[in-house]
Each structure stands twice: as structure tokens, then as C-alpha cells.
PDB file of C-alpha atoms in Angstrom:
ATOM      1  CA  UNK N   1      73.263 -94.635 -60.574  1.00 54.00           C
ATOM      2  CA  UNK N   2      70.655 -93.290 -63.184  1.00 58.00           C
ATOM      3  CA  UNK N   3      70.690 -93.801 -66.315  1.00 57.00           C
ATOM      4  CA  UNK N   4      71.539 -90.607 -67.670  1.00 55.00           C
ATOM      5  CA  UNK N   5      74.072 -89.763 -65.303  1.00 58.00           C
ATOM      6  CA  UNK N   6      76.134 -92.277 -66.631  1.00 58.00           C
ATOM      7  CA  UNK N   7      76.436 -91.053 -70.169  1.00 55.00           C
ATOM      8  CA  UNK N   8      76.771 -87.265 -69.117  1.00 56.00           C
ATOM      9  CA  UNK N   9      80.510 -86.513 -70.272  1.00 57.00           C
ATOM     10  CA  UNK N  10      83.151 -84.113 -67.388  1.00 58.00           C
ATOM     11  CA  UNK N  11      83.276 -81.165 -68.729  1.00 60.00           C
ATOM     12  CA  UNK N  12      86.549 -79.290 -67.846  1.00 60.00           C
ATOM     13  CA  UNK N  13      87.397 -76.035 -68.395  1.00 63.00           C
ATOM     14  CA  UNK N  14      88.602 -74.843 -71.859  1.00 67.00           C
ATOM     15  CA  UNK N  15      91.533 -72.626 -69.844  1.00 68.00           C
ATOM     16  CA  UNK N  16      92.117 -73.576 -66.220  1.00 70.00           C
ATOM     17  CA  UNK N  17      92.374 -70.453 -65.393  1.00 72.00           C
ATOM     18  CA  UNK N  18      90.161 -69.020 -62.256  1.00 73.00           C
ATOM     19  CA  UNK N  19      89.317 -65.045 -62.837  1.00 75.00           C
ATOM     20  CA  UNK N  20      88.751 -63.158 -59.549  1.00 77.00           C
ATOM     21  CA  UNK N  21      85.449 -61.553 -59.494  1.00 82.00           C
ATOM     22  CA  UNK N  22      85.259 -57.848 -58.376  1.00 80.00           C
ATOM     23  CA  UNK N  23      83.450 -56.700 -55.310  1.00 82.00           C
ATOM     24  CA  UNK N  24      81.597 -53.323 -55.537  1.00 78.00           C
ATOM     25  CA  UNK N  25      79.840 -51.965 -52.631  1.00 77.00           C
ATOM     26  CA  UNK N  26      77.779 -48.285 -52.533  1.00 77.00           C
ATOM     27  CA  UNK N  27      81.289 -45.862 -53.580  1.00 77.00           C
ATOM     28  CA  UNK N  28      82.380 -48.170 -56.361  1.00 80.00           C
ATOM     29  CA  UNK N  29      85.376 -51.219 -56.447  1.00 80.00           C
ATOM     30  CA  UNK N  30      86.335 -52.608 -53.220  1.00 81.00           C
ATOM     31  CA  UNK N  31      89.692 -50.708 -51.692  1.00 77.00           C
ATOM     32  CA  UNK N  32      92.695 -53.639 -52.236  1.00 77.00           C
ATOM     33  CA  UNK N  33      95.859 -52.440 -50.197  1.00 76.00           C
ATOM     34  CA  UNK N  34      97.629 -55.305 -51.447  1.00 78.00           C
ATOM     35  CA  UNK N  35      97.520 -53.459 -54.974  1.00 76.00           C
ATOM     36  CA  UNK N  36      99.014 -50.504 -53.637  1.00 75.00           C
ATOM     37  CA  UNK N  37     101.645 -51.801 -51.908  1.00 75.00           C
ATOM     38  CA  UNK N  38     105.232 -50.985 -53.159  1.00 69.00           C
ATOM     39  CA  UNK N  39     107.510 -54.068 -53.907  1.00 66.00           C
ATOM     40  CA  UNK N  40     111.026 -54.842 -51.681  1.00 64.00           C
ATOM     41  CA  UNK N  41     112.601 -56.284 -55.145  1.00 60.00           C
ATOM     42  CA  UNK N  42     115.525 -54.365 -56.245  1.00 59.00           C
ATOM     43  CA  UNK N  43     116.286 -54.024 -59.849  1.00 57.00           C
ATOM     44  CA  UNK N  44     120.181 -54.549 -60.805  1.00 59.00           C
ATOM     45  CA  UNK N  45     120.786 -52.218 -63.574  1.00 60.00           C
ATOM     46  CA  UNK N  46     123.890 -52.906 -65.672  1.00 64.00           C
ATOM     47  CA  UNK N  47     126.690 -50.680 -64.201  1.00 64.00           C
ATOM     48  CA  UNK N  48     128.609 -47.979 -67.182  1.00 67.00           C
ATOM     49  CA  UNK N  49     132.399 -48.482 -68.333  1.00 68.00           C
ATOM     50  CA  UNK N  50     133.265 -45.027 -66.882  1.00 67.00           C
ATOM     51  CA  UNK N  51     131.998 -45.857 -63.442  1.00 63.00           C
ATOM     52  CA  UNK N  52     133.868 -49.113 -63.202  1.00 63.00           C
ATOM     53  CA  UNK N  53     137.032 -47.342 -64.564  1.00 63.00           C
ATOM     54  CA  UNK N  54     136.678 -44.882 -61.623  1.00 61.00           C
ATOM     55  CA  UNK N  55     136.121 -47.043 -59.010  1.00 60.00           C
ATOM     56  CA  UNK N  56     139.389 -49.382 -60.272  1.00 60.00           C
ATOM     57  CA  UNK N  57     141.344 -46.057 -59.772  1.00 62.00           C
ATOM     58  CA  UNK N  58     142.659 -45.978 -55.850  1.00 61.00           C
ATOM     59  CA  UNK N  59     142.717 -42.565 -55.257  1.00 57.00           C
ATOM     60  CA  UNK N  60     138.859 -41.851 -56.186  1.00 56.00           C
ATOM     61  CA  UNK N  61     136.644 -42.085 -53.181  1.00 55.00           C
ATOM     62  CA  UNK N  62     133.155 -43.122 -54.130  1.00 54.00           C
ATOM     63  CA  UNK N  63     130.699 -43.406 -51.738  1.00 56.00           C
ATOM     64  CA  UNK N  64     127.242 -44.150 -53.491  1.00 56.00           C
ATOM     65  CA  UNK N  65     124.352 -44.548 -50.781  1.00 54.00           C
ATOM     66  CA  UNK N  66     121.462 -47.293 -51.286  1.00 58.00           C
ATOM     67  CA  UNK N  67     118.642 -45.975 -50.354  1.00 56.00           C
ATOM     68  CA  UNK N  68     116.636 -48.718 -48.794  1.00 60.00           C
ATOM     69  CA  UNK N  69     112.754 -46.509 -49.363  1.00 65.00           C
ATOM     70  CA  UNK N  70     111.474 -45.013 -52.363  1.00 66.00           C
ATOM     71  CA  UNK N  71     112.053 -41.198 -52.486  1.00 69.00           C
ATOM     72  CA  UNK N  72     108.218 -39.520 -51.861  1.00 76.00           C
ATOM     73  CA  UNK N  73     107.374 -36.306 -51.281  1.00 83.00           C
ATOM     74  CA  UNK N  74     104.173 -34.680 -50.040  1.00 83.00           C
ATOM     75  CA  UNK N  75     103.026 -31.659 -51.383  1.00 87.00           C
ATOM     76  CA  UNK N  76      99.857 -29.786 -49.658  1.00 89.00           C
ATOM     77  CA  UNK N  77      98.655 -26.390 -51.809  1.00 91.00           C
ATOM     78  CA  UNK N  78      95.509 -24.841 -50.123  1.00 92.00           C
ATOM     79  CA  UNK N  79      93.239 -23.157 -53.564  1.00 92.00           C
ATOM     80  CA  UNK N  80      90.220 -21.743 -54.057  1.00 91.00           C
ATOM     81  CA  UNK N  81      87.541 -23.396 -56.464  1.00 87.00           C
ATOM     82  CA  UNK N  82      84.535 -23.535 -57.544  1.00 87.00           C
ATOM     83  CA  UNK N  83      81.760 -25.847 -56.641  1.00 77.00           C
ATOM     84  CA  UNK N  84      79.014 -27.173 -58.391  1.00 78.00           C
ATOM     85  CA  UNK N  85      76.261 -28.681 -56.547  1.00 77.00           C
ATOM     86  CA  UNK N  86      72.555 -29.610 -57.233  1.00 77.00           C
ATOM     87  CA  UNK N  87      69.902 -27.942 -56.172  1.00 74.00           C
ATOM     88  CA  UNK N  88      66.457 -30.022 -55.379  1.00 75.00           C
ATOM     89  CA  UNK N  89      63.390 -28.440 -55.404  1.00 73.00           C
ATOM     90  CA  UNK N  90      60.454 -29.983 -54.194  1.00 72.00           C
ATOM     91  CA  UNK N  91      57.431 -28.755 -55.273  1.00 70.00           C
ATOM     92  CA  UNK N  92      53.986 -30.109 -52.753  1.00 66.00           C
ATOM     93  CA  UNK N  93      51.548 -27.601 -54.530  1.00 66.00           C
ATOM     94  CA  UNK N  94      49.932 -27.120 -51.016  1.00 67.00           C
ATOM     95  CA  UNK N  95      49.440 -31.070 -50.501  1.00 71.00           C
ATOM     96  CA  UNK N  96      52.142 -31.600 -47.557  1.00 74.00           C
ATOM     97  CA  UNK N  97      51.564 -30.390 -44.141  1.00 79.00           C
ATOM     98  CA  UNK N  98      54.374 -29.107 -42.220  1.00 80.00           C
ATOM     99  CA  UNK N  99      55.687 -32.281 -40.111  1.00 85.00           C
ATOM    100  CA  UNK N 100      55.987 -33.923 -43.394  1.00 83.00           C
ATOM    101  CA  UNK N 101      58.176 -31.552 -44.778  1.00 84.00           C
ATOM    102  CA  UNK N 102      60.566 -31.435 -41.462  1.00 87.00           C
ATOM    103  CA  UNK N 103      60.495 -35.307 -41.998  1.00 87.00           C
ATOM    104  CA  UNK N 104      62.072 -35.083 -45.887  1.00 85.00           C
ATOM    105  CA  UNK N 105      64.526 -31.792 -44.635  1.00 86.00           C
ATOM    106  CA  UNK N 106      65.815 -33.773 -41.885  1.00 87.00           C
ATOM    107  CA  UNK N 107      66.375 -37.160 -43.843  1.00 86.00           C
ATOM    108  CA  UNK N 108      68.013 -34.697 -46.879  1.00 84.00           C
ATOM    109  CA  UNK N 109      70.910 -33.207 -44.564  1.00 84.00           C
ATOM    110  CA  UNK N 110      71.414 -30.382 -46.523  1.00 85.00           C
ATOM    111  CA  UNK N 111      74.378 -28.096 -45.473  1.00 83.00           C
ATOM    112  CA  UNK N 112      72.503 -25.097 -46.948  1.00 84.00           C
ATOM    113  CA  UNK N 113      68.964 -24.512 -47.243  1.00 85.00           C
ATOM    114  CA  UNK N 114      66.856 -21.818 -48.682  1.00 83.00           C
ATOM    115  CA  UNK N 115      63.198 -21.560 -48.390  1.00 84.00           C
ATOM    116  CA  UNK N 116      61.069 -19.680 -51.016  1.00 80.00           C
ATOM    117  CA  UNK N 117      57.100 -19.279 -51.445  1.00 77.00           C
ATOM    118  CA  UNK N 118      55.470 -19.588 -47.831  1.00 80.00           C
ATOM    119  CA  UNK N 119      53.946 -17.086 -45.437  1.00 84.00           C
ATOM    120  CA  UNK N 120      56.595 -14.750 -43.262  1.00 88.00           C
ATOM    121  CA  UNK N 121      55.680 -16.762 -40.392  1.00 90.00           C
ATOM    122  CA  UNK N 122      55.621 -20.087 -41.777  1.00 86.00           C
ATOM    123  CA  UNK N 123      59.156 -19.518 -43.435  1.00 87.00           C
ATOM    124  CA  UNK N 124      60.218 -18.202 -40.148  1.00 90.00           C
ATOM    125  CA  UNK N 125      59.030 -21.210 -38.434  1.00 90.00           C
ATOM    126  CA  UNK N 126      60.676 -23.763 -40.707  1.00 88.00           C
ATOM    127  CA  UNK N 127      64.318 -21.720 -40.506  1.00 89.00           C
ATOM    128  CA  UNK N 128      63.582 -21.943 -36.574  1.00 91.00           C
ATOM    129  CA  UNK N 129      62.681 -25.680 -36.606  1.00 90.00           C
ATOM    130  CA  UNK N 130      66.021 -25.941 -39.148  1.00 89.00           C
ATOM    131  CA  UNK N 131      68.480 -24.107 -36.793  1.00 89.00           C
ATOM    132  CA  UNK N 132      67.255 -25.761 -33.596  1.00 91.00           C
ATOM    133  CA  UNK N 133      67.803 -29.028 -34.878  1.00 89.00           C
ATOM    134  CA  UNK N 134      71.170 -28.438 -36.958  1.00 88.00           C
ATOM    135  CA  UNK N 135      70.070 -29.174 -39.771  1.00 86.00           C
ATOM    136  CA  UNK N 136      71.369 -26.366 -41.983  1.00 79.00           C
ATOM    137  CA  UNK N 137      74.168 -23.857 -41.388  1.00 67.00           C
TER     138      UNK N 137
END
């Protein structure tokens, strides 16, 4: 054994207590369905005089149902809103050839597309290329 690893004290945790570490991927904090999940534990709430008083009483016919599901309801509304989006404008100042810019539409996806400043039959050629290829509506 060396030397110094024989005077080195154990050092233990202050608070034994382990903290989970959160996972993030490319959206943000890992989904957990466990922490969405709704409990089977019923809570006994402490019962009023007056219903006890009823229920004594023969002639009153109480019939309370235990619902065994929490009560949810699903509401769909369809609405109309508004959108913001971005807008990128790319600006080659004549230094990109035409393949190149097919190249960065393509990888973009953009679900609209207009195209400004060009020739008639260069802008017609790019909204060709765009259609034929789907990459704009």
C-alpha cells in the first residue's frame, strides 16, 4: 500500500442523499410518464353529522356511487390565430451560383417561400426547381 494512501481519510457524504440528474435532449427535459401518472390511493375524508344521521334513519335510501376513475373531460375548440414566424433572408451579393442555393432551400424546408431580386427567368427557374421537388407549397 503507498504511503499516502494510508493516511488519506473516507470521505462520506455530508447528506446521504442521491439527487437524480436531469436528462435533456434537442426539445428540452426528458418526457417521464411515471410523473404523470394518476395515483390508485383513495383519500378517506371524514364523513358530516347530517349524513350519518340520514343514513341511521331506515326509511332513507341512499345510494352514493364510488367512482373507481377520475372524472376528465375533453374539450376540442377549433380558432383562428395568428402566427408569427421568422423570416430568413439570405443575402449572396451575386457570390452563390444556383446549385448552391437549391442545396441551402432544400436543407431549410421551408413551407413557404418567396423569391425577390433575380431575373424573370431565373426566379421562374428556382419556383420550378421548388415545386418539382416539394419543397414549398
Amino acid at each position: 500500500m503507498p504511503f499516502f494512501k494510508r493516511f488519506m481519510p473516507i470521505l462520506l457524504p455530508m447528506y446521504p442523499v442521491i439527487e437524480e440528474k436531469v436528462k435533456w435532449d434537442v426539445y428540452g427535459e426528458k418526457y417521464r410518464p411515471e410523473d404523470y401518472t394518476v395515483s390508485k390511493l383513495r383519500v378517506h375524508l371524514p364523513v358530516p353529522q347530517e349524513i350519518i344521521k340520514e343514513a341511521d334513519d331506515p326509511t332513507a335510501n341512499m345510494v352514493v356511487p364510488i367512482a373507481d376513475d377520475a372524472p376528465t373531460k375533453c374539450i376540442t375548440v377549433i380558432e383562428k390565430i395568428e402566427v408569427s414566424c421568422n423570416v430568413e433572408y439570405i443575402e449572396f451579393e451575386g457570390r452563390s451560383d444556383g446549385e448552391s442555393t437549391k442545396k441551402l432551400i432544400a436543407q431549410m424546408k421551408p413551407k413557404q417561400l418567396i423569391i425577390v431580386h433575380g431575373s424573370a427567368q431565373a426566379t421562374r427557374h428556382l419556383a420550378q426547381y421548388c415545386y418539382d421537388n416539394n419543397i414549398a407549397q
